[in-house]
């Protein structure tokens, strides 16, 4: 059979352009700890980011040299990779990044996603779980199985995870979210009329 399965996404780019794109995405990811991009780019950048965290956990001269070759701003990011990021993921065996699908961000309706480092200060699942717990407590609801499973996931590898989650729940309970008023829109999916 000619061809066969692809081992990676080509992203409609030449090899050099694709490598530059992925290096740029991974540099931005480690700089900001979360990025928004298309889903396909996020899945490919996730592969490279996981390999970089594994290099950071090895902490050898060869791994530092390899990280220098990948990052576009190595003097700023290599110490971060081999310092706080390495410490954060020492006990974790894998799954250092997470890809969350979101609504399309661009006009061409390309599937979009958020790529983030887990257990970091901008962890989306951590914040969403805290918001859910705050809402359920406010409404006097029992905690369901999905929320219990998410709590277990977000505090598992975090130092002082339960205390941090409770602090975040307290912050979320103080926030006021106004009800959505979608009567001004012409779109059906947002509650308006056409």
Coordinates of C-alpha atoms in Angstrom, one line a residue:
X1 CA 0.0 0.0 0.0
X2 CA 1.5 3.3 -1.1
X3 CA 1.8 6.0 1.6
X4 CA 0.3 4.6 4.7
X5 CA -0.4 6.4 8.0
X6 CA 1.2 9.7 8.6
X7 CA 3.4 9.9 11.7
X8 CA 2.7 13.6 12.3
X9 CA 0.5 16.4 10.9
X10 CA 2.1 18.2 8.1
X11 CA 0.0 21.4 8.6
X12 CA 0.3 22.3 4.9
X13 CA 3.8 23.6 5.5
X14 CA 7.3 22.7 4.3
X15 CA 9.5 21.0 6.8
X16 CA 11.5 24.1 7.8
X17 CA 8.3 26.2 8.1
X18 CA 6.6 23.5 10.2
X19 CA 9.6 23.2 12.6
X20 CA 9.8 27.0 12.9
X21 CA 6.1 27.1 13.7
X22 CA 6.3 24.4 16.4
X23 CA 9.4 26.0 17.9
X24 CA 7.6 29.3 18.1
X25 CA 4.5 27.7 19.7
X26 CA 6.5 25.9 22.3
X27 CA 8.5 29.0 23.1
X28 CA 5.3 30.9 23.7
X29 CA 3.9 28.0 25.7
X30 CA 6.8 27.9 28.1
X31 CA 6.9 31.7 28.3
X32 CA 3.2 32.3 29.0
X33 CA 2.2 28.7 30.3
X34 CA -0.9 28.8 28.1
X35 CA -1.5 29.6 24.4
X36 CA -4.5 29.7 22.0
X37 CA -4.1 28.2 18.5
X38 CA -5.8 25.8 16.2
X39 CA -6.5 22.3 17.4
X40 CA -4.1 20.6 15.0
X41 CA -1.3 23.0 15.8
X42 CA -1.9 22.5 19.5
X43 CA -1.7 18.7 19.2
X44 CA 1.6 18.9 17.3
X45 CA 3.1 21.5 19.7
X46 CA 1.9 19.3 22.6
X47 CA 4.2 16.5 21.4
X48 CA 7.2 18.8 21.3
X49 CA 6.4 20.4 24.7
X50 CA 6.1 16.9 26.4
X51 CA 9.5 16.0 25.0
X52 CA 11.0 19.3 26.3
X53 CA 9.6 18.7 29.8
X54 CA 11.2 15.2 29.7
X55 CA 14.5 16.8 28.8
X56 CA 14.1 19.1 31.7
X57 CA 13.5 16.2 34.1
X58 CA 16.7 14.5 32.8
X59 CA 18.8 17.6 33.7
X60 CA 22.0 16.7 31.9
X61 CA 24.3 18.9 29.8
X62 CA 23.1 17.2 26.6
X63 CA 19.4 17.9 27.5
X64 CA 20.2 21.6 28.2
X65 CA 22.0 21.8 24.9
X66 CA 19.0 20.3 23.1
X67 CA 16.6 22.7 24.8
X68 CA 18.8 25.6 23.7
X69 CA 18.4 24.4 20.2
X70 CA 14.6 24.3 20.3
X71 CA 13.7 27.6 22.2
X72 CA 13.8 30.9 20.3
X73 CA 14.7 32.7 23.6
X74 CA 16.8 30.1 25.4
X75 CA 18.6 32.3 27.9
X76 CA 15.2 33.2 29.4
X77 CA 13.4 29.8 29.1
X78 CA 16.1 27.2 29.7
X79 CA 16.5 28.2 33.4
X80 CA 12.7 28.2 33.7
X81 CA 12.5 24.7 32.2
X82 CA 15.3 23.3 34.3
X83 CA 14.2 25.2 37.4
X84 CA 10.5 25.6 38.4
X85 CA 9.0 23.5 35.6
X86 CA 11.3 20.6 36.4
X87 CA 10.4 20.8 40.1
X88 CA 6.7 20.9 39.3
X89 CA 6.8 17.7 37.2
X90 CA 9.4 15.6 39.1
X91 CA 6.7 13.2 40.5
X92 CA 4.5 13.2 37.4
X93 CA 5.2 10.4 34.9
X94 CA 3.7 12.1 31.8
X95 CA 0.8 14.3 30.7
X96 CA 2.5 17.7 31.4
X97 CA 0.3 19.6 28.9
X98 CA -3.4 19.7 28.2
X99 CA -5.3 20.6 25.1
X100 CA -8.8 22.0 25.6
X101 CA -11.1 22.5 22.7
X102 CA -12.8 25.9 22.5
X103 CA -15.2 27.6 20.1
X104 CA -13.5 28.7 16.9
X105 CA -11.6 31.9 17.5
X106 CA -11.0 33.0 13.9
X107 CA -13.5 33.9 11.1
X108 CA -12.6 30.9 9.1
X109 CA -14.2 28.7 11.8
X110 CA -11.1 26.5 12.2
X111 CA -11.3 24.3 15.2
X112 CA -9.5 26.1 18.0
X113 CA -7.9 25.0 21.2
X114 CA -6.0 26.1 24.3
X115 CA -2.7 24.4 25.0
X116 CA -1.5 24.8 28.6
X117 CA 0.9 23.4 31.1
X118 CA -0.9 21.5 33.8
X119 CA -0.6 22.3 37.5
X120 CA 0.6 25.8 36.7
X121 CA -0.8 29.2 37.8
X122 CA -3.0 29.4 34.7
X123 CA -4.4 25.9 34.9
X124 CA -7.9 26.1 33.3
X125 CA -9.3 22.9 34.7
X126 CA -8.3 24.0 38.2
X127 CA -10.1 27.3 37.8
X128 CA -13.2 25.6 36.2
X129 CA -13.4 23.0 39.0
X130 CA -13.2 25.7 41.7
X131 CA -15.9 27.7 39.9
X132 CA -18.1 24.6 39.8
X133 CA -17.6 23.8 43.5
X134 CA -18.4 27.4 44.4
X135 CA -21.6 27.3 42.3
X136 CA -22.7 24.0 43.7
X137 CA -22.2 25.2 47.3
X138 CA -24.0 28.4 46.6
X139 CA -27.0 26.5 45.1
X140 CA -26.9 23.9 47.9
X141 CA -26.3 21.0 45.5
X142 CA -24.5 17.8 46.2
X143 CA -21.2 17.3 44.5
X144 CA -21.6 15.0 41.5
X145 CA -19.2 12.2 40.3
X146 CA -17.7 14.4 37.5
X147 CA -16.8 17.1 40.0
X148 CA -15.3 14.6 42.4
X149 CA -13.2 13.1 39.7
X150 CA -12.0 16.6 38.6
X151 CA -11.0 17.5 42.1
X152 CA -9.0 14.3 42.4
X153 CA -7.2 15.1 39.1
X154 CA -6.4 18.7 39.9
X155 CA -5.0 18.2 43.4
X156 CA -3.2 14.9 42.7
X157 CA 0.3 16.2 41.8
X158 CA 0.0 19.7 43.3
X159 CA 1.8 20.6 46.5
X160 CA -0.8 21.9 48.9
X161 CA -3.4 21.2 46.2
X162 CA -6.4 20.9 48.5
X163 CA -5.6 24.2 50.3
X164 CA -5.0 26.0 47.0
X165 CA -8.3 24.6 45.6
X166 CA -10.2 25.8 48.7
X167 CA -8.6 29.2 48.4
X168 CA -9.7 29.4 44.7
X169 CA -13.2 28.3 45.6
X170 CA -13.4 31.1 48.1
X171 CA -12.2 33.6 45.5
X172 CA -14.8 32.2 43.0
X173 CA -17.6 32.4 45.5
X174 CA -17.0 36.1 45.9
X175 CA -17.2 36.8 42.2
X176 CA -20.6 37.7 40.7
X177 CA -21.4 36.4 37.3
X178 CA -24.4 38.3 35.8
X179 CA -27.0 36.2 34.0
X180 CA -26.5 36.0 30.3
X181 CA -28.8 38.4 28.4
X182 CA -28.9 37.1 24.9
X183 CA -32.1 38.9 23.8
X184 CA -30.1 41.4 21.8
X185 CA -28.5 38.8 19.4
X186 CA -30.0 37.6 16.2
X187 CA -28.6 34.1 16.5
X188 CA -30.7 31.2 17.7
X189 CA -27.9 29.3 19.3
X190 CA -27.4 32.1 21.8
X191 CA -31.0 32.4 22.8
X192 CA -32.1 35.1 20.4
X193 CA -34.7 34.9 17.6
X194 CA -34.1 35.0 13.9

